[in-house]
Amino acid sequence: MTLILGIETSCDETAAAVVRDGRYMLSNVVASQIELHRRYGGVFPEMASRQHVLTILPVLQQALADAHVGWDDLDAVAVTRGPGLAGSLLVGVNVAKAVAWARNLPLLGVNHLEGHIYSNWVEAEGNRPEKTFPVLVLIVSGGHTELVLMTGHGRYQRLGGTIDDAAGEAFDKVARLLGLGYPGGPAIQNAAQSGDPEAFRFPRARTRQPYDFSFSGLKTAVLREVQRLEGEDPSIPRKLTPGRELPAQTVADLAASFQRALVEALVEKTLAAAQATAATEICVCGGVAANAALRQTLRQRAAMPVSIPPIYLCTDNAAMIAAAGHYRFLAGERASLDMDVIPNLPLV
Ligand code: KG4
Ligand code: ZN
């Protein structure tokens, strides 16, 4: 039996979790900063790192208490070292180092994206069968959109990714221009519920590489439509011409049509890649994997098993970091106490 303490502070969630054998979640504590950043319409990096400093110790203690384990029961500490905000990552990494040093525990540096992938391994209880590789992974978060073929634990082949905005970023930007608030993903999903996804026909981008994505054209198309409906002249900078307020139904239709276009792009390319690579299973992860339309459309259209974590494991958490750390621990990896954060750490 292996018990790993996971720590995650790469963005705006302060999180700690204890995971047994890379799968069973004994605890999973997440202190969200969403309310703190809402008034800025996005994550304010300086405030995020300060808030991590205030919250990390109580979160750690809660994670141990919820798991009913003490420091001496742990086998290793796994922490996110990148990608993410430098100041935020530093808090988690330094706390993990302090724990590793004080308790003489092995330290593991985990890639945040690999963590998201391993959210598909985590379970509260039960005995989900072990996955058979290769597995096709779609990572869709606020900062990343990647299609990756996973050929074994810790072994990744990048098939493609976004050439401009990440899927979550597109949700956040379109939500802002529709006046729907932050974070954009859940806000668009809510508004879309009462909207007609066929009301507007937004473009599906073509990319040079078959498994790449592009969402900036879609975002611009929504902006142009909003400007047209508001009676604005698109050649005049938006700030200078306050448009008319759109009726709630129009906003709902725009949200639903945007969501439909984005989800279709994700689903079509994921299914094509899964087929071309003879993957045994599709795993989806990252904050946008919480999206109901994406979950439903992919499950409906895929002819193979689709694994999508429960919503609370799609957004940032530390259970996924502990799970990813477990397989690195088994592989004999150990980080030294001079490990640094890498804000733009790639997965492959
Ligand atoms: O993975 P995550 O928590 O943080 C990053 O590592 O980036 O992802 C956050 C992103 C945000 O852009 C947020 O708007 C999006 O995930 N998101 C959603 C939903 N819930 C969160 N996007 C679409 N639909 C949702 N229900
Ligand atoms: Zn994330």
mmCIF file of C-alpha atoms and ligand atoms in Angstrom:
data_model
loop_
_atom_site.group_PDB
_atom_site.id
_atom_site.type_symbol
_atom_site.label_atom_id
_atom_site.label_comp_id
_atom_site.label_asym_id
_atom_site.label_seq_id
_atom_site.Cartn_x
_atom_site.Cartn_y
_atom_site.Cartn_z
ATOM 1 C CA MET A 1 0.000 0.000 0.000
ATOM 2 C CA THR A 2 1.307 3.430 -0.949
ATOM 3 C CA LEU A 3 -0.043 6.682 0.451
ATOM 4 C CA ILE A 4 0.804 9.848 -1.451
ATOM 5 C CA LEU A 5 0.082 13.383 -0.293
ATOM 6 C CA GLY A 6 -0.708 15.592 -3.298
ATOM 7 C CA ILE A 7 -0.394 19.388 -3.289
ATOM 8 C CA GLU A 8 -1.727 21.665 -6.040
ATOM 9 C CA THR A 9 -1.441 25.474 -6.171
ATOM 10 C CA SER A 10 -0.759 26.165 -9.856
ATOM 11 C CA CYS A 11 -3.561 28.679 -10.387
ATOM 12 C CA ASP A 12 -6.415 29.780 -8.144
ATOM 13 C CA GLU A 13 -7.282 26.646 -6.156
ATOM 14 C CA THR A 14 -5.340 25.716 -3.025
ATOM 15 C CA ALA A 15 -5.613 21.940 -2.817
ATOM 16 C CA ALA A 16 -4.271 18.941 -0.907
ATOM 17 C CA ALA A 17 -5.305 15.279 -1.016
ATOM 18 C CA VAL A 18 -4.248 11.852 0.175
ATOM 19 C CA VAL A 19 -4.489 9.044 -2.395
ATOM 20 C CA ARG A 20 -3.853 5.331 -1.828
ATOM 21 C CA ASP A 21 -2.212 3.260 -4.557
ATOM 22 C CA GLY A 22 -2.727 5.952 -7.196
ATOM 23 C CA ARG A 23 -6.483 5.484 -7.260
ATOM 24 C CA TYR A 24 -8.355 5.582 -4.019
ATOM 25 C CA MET A 25 -9.038 9.043 -2.754
ATOM 26 C CA LEU A 26 -8.885 9.160 1.037
ATOM 27 C CA SER A 27 -9.319 12.926 1.089
ATOM 28 C CA ASN A 28 -9.564 15.763 -1.402
ATOM 29 C CA VAL A 29 -9.602 19.322 -0.043
ATOM 30 C CA VAL A 30 -9.956 22.267 -2.434
ATOM 31 C CA ALA A 31 -10.087 25.892 -1.266
ATOM 32 C CA SER A 32 -11.379 27.865 -4.230
ATOM 33 C CA GLN A 33 -10.463 31.516 -4.782
ATOM 34 C CA ILE A 34 -13.192 32.134 -7.357
ATOM 35 C CA GLU A 35 -14.994 34.728 -5.200
ATOM 36 C CA LEU A 36 -11.741 36.621 -4.667
ATOM 37 C CA HIS A 37 -11.024 36.953 -8.392
ATOM 38 C CA ARG A 38 -14.585 37.406 -9.648
ATOM 39 C CA ARG A 39 -14.510 41.179 -9.464
ATOM 40 C CA TYR A 40 -11.440 41.249 -11.752
ATOM 41 C CA GLY A 41 -13.084 38.975 -14.329
ATOM 42 C CA GLY A 42 -10.134 36.576 -14.197
ATOM 43 C CA VAL A 43 -7.313 35.325 -11.989
ATOM 44 C CA PHE A 44 -5.247 38.135 -10.432
ATOM 45 C CA PRO A 45 -1.853 36.378 -10.085
ATOM 46 C CA GLU A 46 -0.432 38.387 -7.188
ATOM 47 C CA MET A 47 -3.554 37.897 -5.101
ATOM 48 C CA ALA A 48 -3.667 34.203 -5.983
ATOM 49 C CA SER A 49 -0.211 33.521 -4.567
ATOM 50 C CA ARG A 50 -0.894 35.516 -1.406
ATOM 51 C CA GLN A 51 -4.115 33.632 -0.857
ATOM 52 C CA HIS A 52 -2.277 30.307 -1.311
ATOM 53 C CA VAL A 53 0.113 31.337 1.486
ATOM 54 C CA LEU A 54 -2.841 31.982 3.795
ATOM 55 C CA THR A 55 -4.742 28.801 2.978
ATOM 56 C CA ILE A 56 -2.183 26.088 2.296
ATOM 57 C CA LEU A 57 -1.479 24.960 5.878
ATOM 58 C CA PRO A 58 -5.125 24.593 6.974
ATOM 59 C CA VAL A 59 -5.853 22.818 3.673
ATOM 60 C CA LEU A 60 -2.971 20.384 4.277
ATOM 61 C CA GLN A 61 -4.108 19.676 7.815
ATOM 62 C CA GLN A 62 -7.659 19.109 6.635
ATOM 63 C CA ALA A 63 -6.475 16.671 3.962
ATOM 64 C CA LEU A 64 -4.665 14.561 6.580
ATOM 65 C CA ALA A 65 -7.576 14.761 9.032
ATOM 66 C CA ASP A 66 -10.180 13.776 6.409
ATOM 67 C CA ALA A 67 -8.011 10.811 5.371
ATOM 68 C CA HIS A 68 -7.505 9.799 9.027
ATOM 69 C CA VAL A 69 -3.764 9.568 8.516
ATOM 70 C CA GLY A 70 -0.765 11.213 10.175
ATOM 71 C CA TRP A 71 2.476 12.495 8.642
ATOM 72 C CA ASP A 72 4.195 9.192 9.455
ATOM 73 C CA ASP A 73 1.732 7.195 7.372
ATOM 74 C CA LEU A 74 2.726 8.962 4.147
ATOM 75 C CA ASP A 75 5.117 7.410 1.609
ATOM 76 C CA ALA A 76 5.806 10.502 -0.517
ATOM 77 C CA VAL A 77 4.755 14.070 -1.327
ATOM 78 C CA ALA A 78 3.787 14.988 -4.881
ATOM 79 C CA VAL A 79 3.414 18.603 -5.935
ATOM 80 C CA THR A 80 2.593 20.501 -9.136
ATOM 81 C CA ARG A 81 5.760 22.186 -10.452
ATOM 82 C CA GLY A 82 4.236 23.546 -13.704
ATOM 83 C CA PRO A 83 2.675 24.674 -15.919
ATOM 84 C CA GLY A 84 0.955 27.486 -14.035
ATOM 85 C CA LEU A 85 1.484 30.887 -12.447
ATOM 86 C CA ALA A 86 5.021 31.166 -11.053
ATOM 87 C CA GLY A 87 4.038 32.827 -7.787
ATOM 88 C CA SER A 88 1.251 30.319 -7.181
ATOM 89 C CA LEU A 89 3.385 27.277 -8.034
ATOM 90 C CA LEU A 90 6.120 28.486 -5.669
ATOM 91 C CA VAL A 91 3.839 28.275 -2.635
ATOM 92 C CA GLY A 92 2.931 24.615 -3.198
ATOM 93 C CA VAL A 93 6.453 23.582 -4.158
ATOM 94 C CA ASN A 94 8.015 25.228 -1.114
ATOM 95 C CA VAL A 95 5.478 23.707 1.259
ATOM 96 C CA ALA A 96 6.017 20.273 -0.330
ATOM 97 C CA LYS A 97 9.773 20.659 0.102
ATOM 98 C CA ALA A 98 9.331 21.638 3.739
ATOM 99 C CA VAL A 99 7.155 18.571 4.382
ATOM 100 C CA ALA A 100 9.568 16.278 2.517
ATOM 101 C CA TRP A 101 12.553 17.646 4.440
ATOM 102 C CA ALA A 102 10.926 17.702 7.860
ATOM 103 C CA ARG A 103 9.427 14.217 7.538
ATOM 104 C CA ASN A 104 12.190 12.702 5.453
ATOM 105 C CA LEU A 105 9.775 11.835 2.648
ATOM 106 C CA PRO A 106 10.520 11.415 -1.069
ATOM 107 C CA LEU A 107 9.507 14.467 -3.120
ATOM 108 C CA LEU A 108 7.902 14.217 -6.568
ATOM 109 C CA GLY A 109 7.415 17.070 -9.052
ATOM 110 C CA VAL A 110 4.278 16.578 -11.138
ATOM 111 C CA ASN A 111 3.230 18.198 -14.414
ATOM 112 C CA HIS A 112 -0.199 19.795 -13.911
ATOM 113 C CA LEU A 113 -1.447 18.425 -17.266
ATOM 114 C CA GLU A 114 -0.335 14.914 -16.341
ATOM 115 C CA GLY A 115 -2.276 15.452 -13.124
ATOM 116 C CA HIS A 116 -5.418 16.270 -15.113
ATOM 117 C CA ILE A 117 -4.933 13.050 -17.117
ATOM 118 C CA TYR A 118 -4.719 11.010 -13.914
ATOM 119 C CA SER A 119 -8.012 12.444 -12.681
ATOM 120 C CA ASN A 120 -9.333 9.594 -14.838
ATOM 121 C CA TRP A 121 -7.660 7.078 -12.531
ATOM 122 C CA VAL A 122 -8.918 8.508 -9.252
ATOM 123 C CA GLU A 123 -11.976 7.014 -7.613
ATOM 124 C CA ALA A 124 -13.687 7.444 -4.277
ATOM 125 C CA GLU A 125 -14.368 3.735 -3.965
ATOM 126 C CA GLY A 126 -15.196 0.760 -6.179
ATOM 127 C CA ASN A 127 -12.963 -1.172 -8.492
ATOM 128 C CA ARG A 128 -12.782 0.353 -11.891
ATOM 129 C CA PRO A 129 -10.779 -1.989 -14.175
ATOM 130 C CA GLU A 130 -7.187 -0.989 -14.981
ATOM 131 C CA LYS A 131 -6.955 0.785 -18.331
ATOM 132 C CA THR A 132 -5.416 -0.879 -21.378
ATOM 133 C CA PHE A 133 -3.031 1.312 -23.338
ATOM 134 C CA PRO A 134 -2.994 3.103 -25.706
ATOM 135 C CA VAL A 135 -5.534 5.570 -24.384
ATOM 136 C CA LEU A 136 -6.489 8.724 -26.257
ATOM 137 C CA VAL A 137 -6.543 11.767 -23.995
ATOM 138 C CA LEU A 138 -8.285 15.076 -24.625
ATOM 139 C CA ILE A 139 -7.046 17.743 -22.197
ATOM 140 C CA VAL A 140 -9.335 20.785 -22.150
ATOM 141 C CA SER A 141 -8.578 23.344 -19.465
ATOM 142 C CA GLY A 142 -8.367 27.090 -19.059
ATOM 143 C CA GLY A 143 -4.854 27.221 -20.465
ATOM 144 C CA HIS A 144 -4.554 24.073 -22.589
ATOM 145 C CA THR A 145 -6.294 22.076 -25.304
ATOM 146 C CA GLU A 146 -4.298 19.011 -26.289
ATOM 147 C CA LEU A 147 -4.885 15.645 -27.943
ATOM 148 C CA VAL A 148 -2.395 13.134 -26.607
ATOM 149 C CA LEU A 149 -1.892 9.408 -27.118
ATOM 150 C CA MET A 150 -0.912 7.805 -23.833
ATOM 151 C CA THR A 151 0.997 4.599 -24.521
ATOM 152 C CA GLY A 152 1.856 3.745 -20.906
ATOM 153 C CA HIS A 153 2.157 5.385 -17.494
ATOM 154 C CA GLY A 154 4.042 8.645 -18.011
ATOM 155 C CA ARG A 155 4.411 8.021 -21.769
ATOM 156 C CA TYR A 156 2.797 10.550 -24.067
ATOM 157 C CA GLN A 157 2.725 11.234 -27.773
ATOM 158 C CA ARG A 158 1.315 14.635 -28.711
ATOM 159 C CA LEU A 159 -1.098 14.434 -31.643
ATOM 160 C CA GLY A 160 -2.207 18.054 -31.749
ATOM 161 C CA GLY A 161 -3.524 20.985 -29.799
ATOM 162 C CA THR A 162 -4.852 24.488 -30.068
ATOM 163 C CA ILE A 163 -3.002 26.887 -32.311
ATOM 164 C CA ASP A 164 -4.526 29.923 -30.555
ATOM 165 C CA ASP A 165 -7.000 30.047 -27.639
ATOM 166 C CA ALA A 166 -7.532 27.123 -25.276
ATOM 167 C CA ALA A 167 -11.107 25.806 -25.042
ATOM 168 C CA GLY A 168 -11.579 27.167 -21.499
ATOM 169 C CA GLU A 169 -10.117 30.495 -22.533
ATOM 170 C CA ALA A 170 -12.657 30.676 -25.397
ATOM 171 C CA PHE A 171 -15.491 29.988 -22.915
ATOM 172 C CA ASP A 172 -14.155 32.690 -20.591
ATOM 173 C CA LYS A 173 -13.698 35.303 -23.349
ATOM 174 C CA VAL A 174 -17.087 34.693 -24.968
ATOM 175 C CA ALA A 175 -18.792 34.779 -21.551
ATOM 176 C CA ARG A 176 -17.204 38.168 -20.945
ATOM 177 C CA LEU A 177 -18.393 39.596 -24.240
ATOM 178 C CA LEU A 178 -21.907 38.269 -23.597
ATOM 179 C CA GLY A 179 -21.806 39.864 -20.132
ATOM 180 C CA LEU A 180 -22.182 36.497 -18.412
ATOM 181 C CA GLY A 181 -19.451 36.848 -15.820
ATOM 182 C CA TYR A 182 -16.635 34.680 -14.495
ATOM 183 C CA PRO A 183 -15.741 31.849 -14.684
ATOM 184 C CA GLY A 184 -17.096 31.692 -18.206
ATOM 185 C CA GLY A 185 -17.545 27.945 -18.706
ATOM 186 C CA PRO A 186 -20.280 27.355 -16.135
ATOM 187 C CA ALA A 187 -21.887 30.727 -17.034
ATOM 188 C CA ILE A 188 -22.141 29.826 -20.752
ATOM 189 C CA GLN A 189 -23.413 26.354 -19.911
ATOM 190 C CA ASN A 190 -26.147 27.854 -17.727
ATOM 191 C CA ALA A 191 -27.216 30.448 -20.278
ATOM 192 C CA ALA A 192 -27.131 27.846 -23.076
ATOM 193 C CA GLN A 193 -29.737 25.730 -21.294
ATOM 194 C CA SER A 194 -32.516 28.037 -22.414
ATOM 195 C CA GLY A 195 -30.961 28.789 -25.812
ATOM 196 C CA ASP A 196 -31.273 27.314 -29.305
ATOM 197 C CA PRO A 197 -27.909 25.852 -30.450
ATOM 198 C CA GLU A 198 -29.042 26.172 -34.086
ATOM 199 C CA ALA A 199 -29.972 29.852 -33.822
ATOM 200 C CA PHE A 200 -26.598 31.038 -35.117
ATOM 201 C CA ARG A 201 -24.303 29.155 -37.452
ATOM 202 C CA PHE A 202 -20.778 29.821 -36.196
ATOM 203 C CA PRO A 203 -17.741 28.654 -38.176
ATOM 204 C CA ARG A 204 -15.917 25.382 -37.512
ATOM 205 C CA ALA A 205 -12.270 26.219 -38.062
ATOM 206 C CA ARG A 206 -10.120 24.247 -40.454
ATOM 207 C CA THR A 207 -6.541 23.708 -39.339
ATOM 208 C CA ARG A 208 -3.534 22.587 -41.338
ATOM 209 C CA GLN A 209 -2.838 19.639 -39.015
ATOM 210 C CA PRO A 210 -5.777 17.227 -38.604
ATOM 211 C CA TYR A 211 -5.672 17.119 -34.790
ATOM 212 C CA ASP A 212 -5.087 20.804 -34.130
ATOM 213 C CA PHE A 213 -7.780 23.158 -32.875
ATOM 214 C CA SER A 214 -8.426 26.852 -33.426
ATOM 215 C CA PHE A 215 -10.984 28.808 -31.421
ATOM 216 C CA SER A 216 -10.062 32.438 -31.965
ATOM 217 C CA GLY A 217 -12.094 32.658 -35.203
ATOM 218 C CA LEU A 218 -15.124 31.316 -33.369
ATOM 219 C CA LYS A 219 -14.686 33.906 -30.633
ATOM 220 C CA THR A 220 -14.406 36.685 -33.235
ATOM 221 C CA ALA A 221 -17.508 35.399 -35.035
ATOM 222 C CA VAL A 222 -19.484 35.672 -31.771
ATOM 223 C CA LEU A 223 -18.133 39.184 -31.258
ATOM 224 C CA ARG A 224 -19.155 40.244 -34.797
ATOM 225 C CA GLU A 225 -22.633 38.802 -34.278
ATOM 226 C CA VAL A 226 -23.000 40.675 -30.973
ATOM 227 C CA GLN A 227 -21.888 43.891 -32.665
ATOM 228 C CA ARG A 228 -24.341 43.354 -35.516
ATOM 229 C CA LEU A 229 -27.215 42.672 -33.127
ATOM 230 C CA GLU A 230 -26.330 45.672 -30.999
ATOM 231 C CA GLY A 231 -26.289 47.872 -34.083
ATOM 232 C CA GLU A 232 -22.609 48.739 -33.651
ATOM 233 C CA ASP A 233 -20.201 49.621 -36.408
ATOM 234 C CA PRO A 234 -17.522 46.871 -36.208
ATOM 235 C CA SER A 235 -14.911 49.230 -37.658
ATOM 236 C CA ILE A 236 -15.114 51.446 -34.548
ATOM 237 C CA PRO A 237 -13.336 50.120 -31.422
ATOM 238 C CA ARG A 238 -15.897 48.482 -29.183
ATOM 239 C CA LYS A 239 -15.171 50.575 -26.080
ATOM 240 C CA LEU A 240 -16.190 53.734 -27.919
ATOM 241 C CA THR A 241 -19.651 52.567 -28.921
ATOM 242 C CA PRO A 242 -21.665 51.155 -26.055
ATOM 243 C CA GLY A 243 -24.147 48.873 -27.830
ATOM 244 C CA ARG A 244 -27.726 48.173 -26.943
ATOM 245 C CA GLU A 245 -28.292 45.533 -24.308
ATOM 246 C CA LEU A 246 -29.252 42.221 -25.909
ATOM 247 C CA PRO A 247 -32.455 40.401 -24.884
ATOM 248 C CA ALA A 248 -31.823 37.446 -22.542
ATOM 249 C CA GLN A 249 -33.117 34.985 -25.162
ATOM 250 C CA THR A 250 -30.630 36.256 -27.750
ATOM 251 C CA VAL A 251 -27.789 35.892 -25.248
ATOM 252 C CA ALA A 252 -28.963 32.343 -24.492
ATOM 253 C CA ASP A 253 -29.085 31.529 -28.230
ATOM 254 C CA LEU A 254 -25.596 32.964 -28.751
ATOM 255 C CA ALA A 255 -24.255 30.971 -25.782
ATOM 256 C CA ALA A 256 -25.883 27.744 -26.981
ATOM 257 C CA SER A 257 -24.689 28.195 -30.577
ATOM 258 C CA PHE A 258 -21.140 28.998 -29.468
ATOM 259 C CA GLN A 259 -21.088 26.007 -27.129
ATOM 260 C CA ARG A 260 -22.399 23.733 -29.904
ATOM 261 C CA ALA A 261 -19.666 24.888 -32.351
ATOM 262 C CA LEU A 262 -16.872 24.436 -29.813
ATOM 263 C CA VAL A 263 -18.079 21.058 -28.559
ATOM 264 C CA GLU A 264 -18.462 19.755 -32.111
ATOM 265 C CA ALA A 265 -14.897 20.706 -32.965
ATOM 266 C CA LEU A 266 -13.617 18.943 -29.846
ATOM 267 C CA VAL A 267 -15.708 15.826 -30.370
ATOM 268 C CA GLU A 268 -15.038 15.427 -34.118
ATOM 269 C CA LYS A 269 -11.258 15.646 -33.793
ATOM 270 C CA THR A 270 -11.168 13.454 -30.701
ATOM 271 C CA LEU A 271 -13.172 10.708 -32.402
ATOM 272 C CA ALA A 272 -11.053 10.913 -35.566
ATOM 273 C CA ALA A 273 -7.836 10.658 -33.508
ATOM 274 C CA ALA A 274 -9.181 7.766 -31.442
ATOM 275 C CA GLN A 275 -10.020 5.854 -34.579
ATOM 276 C CA ALA A 276 -6.716 6.573 -36.316
ATOM 277 C CA THR A 277 -4.636 5.491 -33.312
ATOM 278 C CA ALA A 278 -6.629 2.369 -32.412
ATOM 279 C CA ALA A 279 -7.001 3.659 -28.870
ATOM 280 C CA THR A 280 -8.895 1.374 -26.487
ATOM 281 C CA GLU A 281 -10.539 4.213 -24.636
ATOM 282 C CA ILE A 282 -11.013 7.994 -24.683
ATOM 283 C CA CYS A 283 -10.172 9.923 -21.498
ATOM 284 C CA VAL A 284 -11.246 13.544 -21.179
ATOM 285 C CA CYS A 285 -9.926 15.866 -18.470
ATOM 286 C CA GLY A 286 -9.490 19.503 -17.424
ATOM 287 C CA GLY A 287 -11.997 22.134 -16.379
ATOM 288 C CA VAL A 288 -13.922 22.108 -19.686
ATOM 289 C CA ALA A 289 -14.517 18.342 -19.222
ATOM 290 C CA ALA A 290 -17.111 19.503 -16.669
ATOM 291 C CA ASN A 291 -19.192 20.820 -19.570
ATOM 292 C CA ALA A 292 -22.470 18.909 -19.839
ATOM 293 C CA ALA A 293 -22.790 19.313 -23.631
ATOM 294 C CA LEU A 294 -19.269 17.977 -24.192
ATOM 295 C CA ARG A 295 -19.826 15.020 -21.849
ATOM 296 C CA GLN A 296 -23.125 14.132 -23.472
ATOM 297 C CA THR A 297 -22.090 14.592 -27.123
ATOM 298 C CA LEU A 298 -18.894 12.575 -26.756
ATOM 299 C CA ARG A 299 -20.635 9.728 -24.946
ATOM 300 C CA GLN A 300 -23.398 9.650 -27.565
ATOM 301 C CA ARG A 301 -21.102 9.599 -30.575
ATOM 302 C CA ALA A 302 -18.166 7.465 -29.437
ATOM 303 C CA ALA A 303 -18.145 3.793 -30.365
ATOM 304 C CA MET A 304 -15.625 3.051 -27.598
ATOM 305 C CA PRO A 305 -15.513 3.552 -23.818
ATOM 306 C CA VAL A 306 -15.319 7.200 -22.769
ATOM 307 C CA SER A 307 -13.940 8.078 -19.338
ATOM 308 C CA ILE A 308 -14.745 11.522 -17.924
ATOM 309 C CA PRO A 309 -14.098 12.207 -14.229
ATOM 310 C CA PRO A 310 -16.859 13.449 -11.946
ATOM 311 C CA ILE A 311 -17.200 17.238 -12.191
ATOM 312 C CA TYR A 312 -15.293 17.960 -8.965
ATOM 313 C CA LEU A 313 -12.239 16.143 -10.351
ATOM 314 C CA CYS A 314 -12.357 17.978 -13.713
ATOM 315 C CA THR A 315 -11.376 21.334 -12.244
ATOM 316 C CA ASP A 316 -8.092 21.752 -10.366
ATOM 317 C CA ASN A 317 -7.595 19.429 -7.390
ATOM 318 C CA ALA A 318 -4.766 17.625 -5.631
ATOM 319 C CA ALA A 319 -6.092 14.044 -5.813
ATOM 320 C CA MET A 320 -5.088 13.998 -9.489
ATOM 321 C CA ILE A 321 -1.599 15.246 -8.582
ATOM 322 C CA ALA A 322 -1.204 12.508 -5.954
ATOM 323 C CA ALA A 323 -2.386 9.882 -8.485
ATOM 324 C CA ALA A 324 0.088 11.055 -11.143
ATOM 325 C CA GLY A 325 2.790 11.214 -8.463
ATOM 326 C CA HIS A 326 2.072 7.615 -7.476
ATOM 327 C CA TYR A 327 3.120 6.252 -10.872
ATOM 328 C CA ARG A 328 6.239 8.443 -10.900
ATOM 329 C CA PHE A 329 7.010 7.153 -7.377
ATOM 330 C CA LEU A 330 6.648 3.543 -8.574
ATOM 331 C CA ALA A 331 8.947 4.301 -11.507
ATOM 332 C CA GLY A 332 11.627 5.304 -8.987
ATOM 333 C CA GLU A 333 11.572 9.013 -9.739
ATOM 334 C CA ARG A 334 12.654 11.367 -6.945
ATOM 335 C CA ALA A 335 12.980 15.154 -7.042
ATOM 336 C CA SER A 336 15.701 16.939 -5.137
ATOM 337 C CA LEU A 337 15.103 19.725 -2.652
ATOM 338 C CA ASP A 338 16.402 22.279 -5.152
ATOM 339 C CA MET A 339 13.579 21.492 -7.614
ATOM 340 C CA ASP A 340 12.319 24.701 -9.195
ATOM 341 C CA VAL A 341 8.916 25.623 -10.605
ATOM 342 C CA ILE A 342 8.539 25.672 -14.420
ATOM 343 C CA PRO A 343 5.620 27.990 -15.363
ATOM 344 C CA ASN A 344 5.561 26.836 -19.009
ATOM 345 C CA LEU A 345 6.400 23.154 -18.477
ATOM 346 C CA PRO A 346 5.183 21.138 -21.499
ATOM 347 C CA LEU A 347 3.678 17.658 -21.134
ATOM 348 C CA VAL A 348 5.827 16.213 -23.936
HETATM 349 O O1 KG4 B 1 -8.562 22.820 -15.391
HETATM 350 P P1 KG4 B 1 -9.029 24.113 -14.843
HETATM 351 O O2 KG4 B 1 -9.779 24.100 -13.540
HETATM 352 O O3 KG4 B 1 -7.826 25.102 -14.671
HETATM 353 C C1 KG4 B 1 -6.764 25.109 -15.564
HETATM 354 O O4 KG4 B 1 -5.839 24.271 -15.375
HETATM 355 O O5 KG4 B 1 -6.830 25.931 -16.514
HETATM 356 O O6 KG4 B 1 -9.926 24.770 -15.995
HETATM 357 C C2 KG4 B 1 -10.559 26.002 -15.838
HETATM 358 C C3 KG4 B 1 -11.378 26.278 -17.093
HETATM 359 C C4 KG4 B 1 -11.974 27.677 -17.132
HETATM 360 O O7 KG4 B 1 -11.692 28.253 -18.384
HETATM 361 C C5 KG4 B 1 -13.475 27.430 -16.972
HETATM 362 O O8 KG4 B 1 -14.283 28.391 -17.618
HETATM 363 C C6 KG4 B 1 -13.622 26.058 -17.602
HETATM 364 O O9 KG4 B 1 -12.472 25.350 -17.180
HETATM 365 N N1 KG4 B 1 -14.846 25.374 -17.147
HETATM 366 C C7 KG4 B 1 -15.859 25.045 -17.980
HETATM 367 C C8 KG4 B 1 -16.880 24.473 -17.165
HETATM 368 N N2 KG4 B 1 -16.432 24.467 -15.873
HETATM 369 C C9 KG4 B 1 -15.178 25.013 -15.895
HETATM 370 N N3 KG4 B 1 -15.995 25.201 -19.309
HETATM 371 C C10 KG4 B 1 -17.155 24.776 -19.857
HETATM 372 N N4 KG4 B 1 -18.184 24.263 -19.156
HETATM 373 C C11 KG4 B 1 -18.097 24.069 -17.820
HETATM 374 N N5 KG4 B 1 -19.121 23.549 -17.141
HETATM 375 ZN ZN ZN B 2 -5.922 22.679 -14.413
#
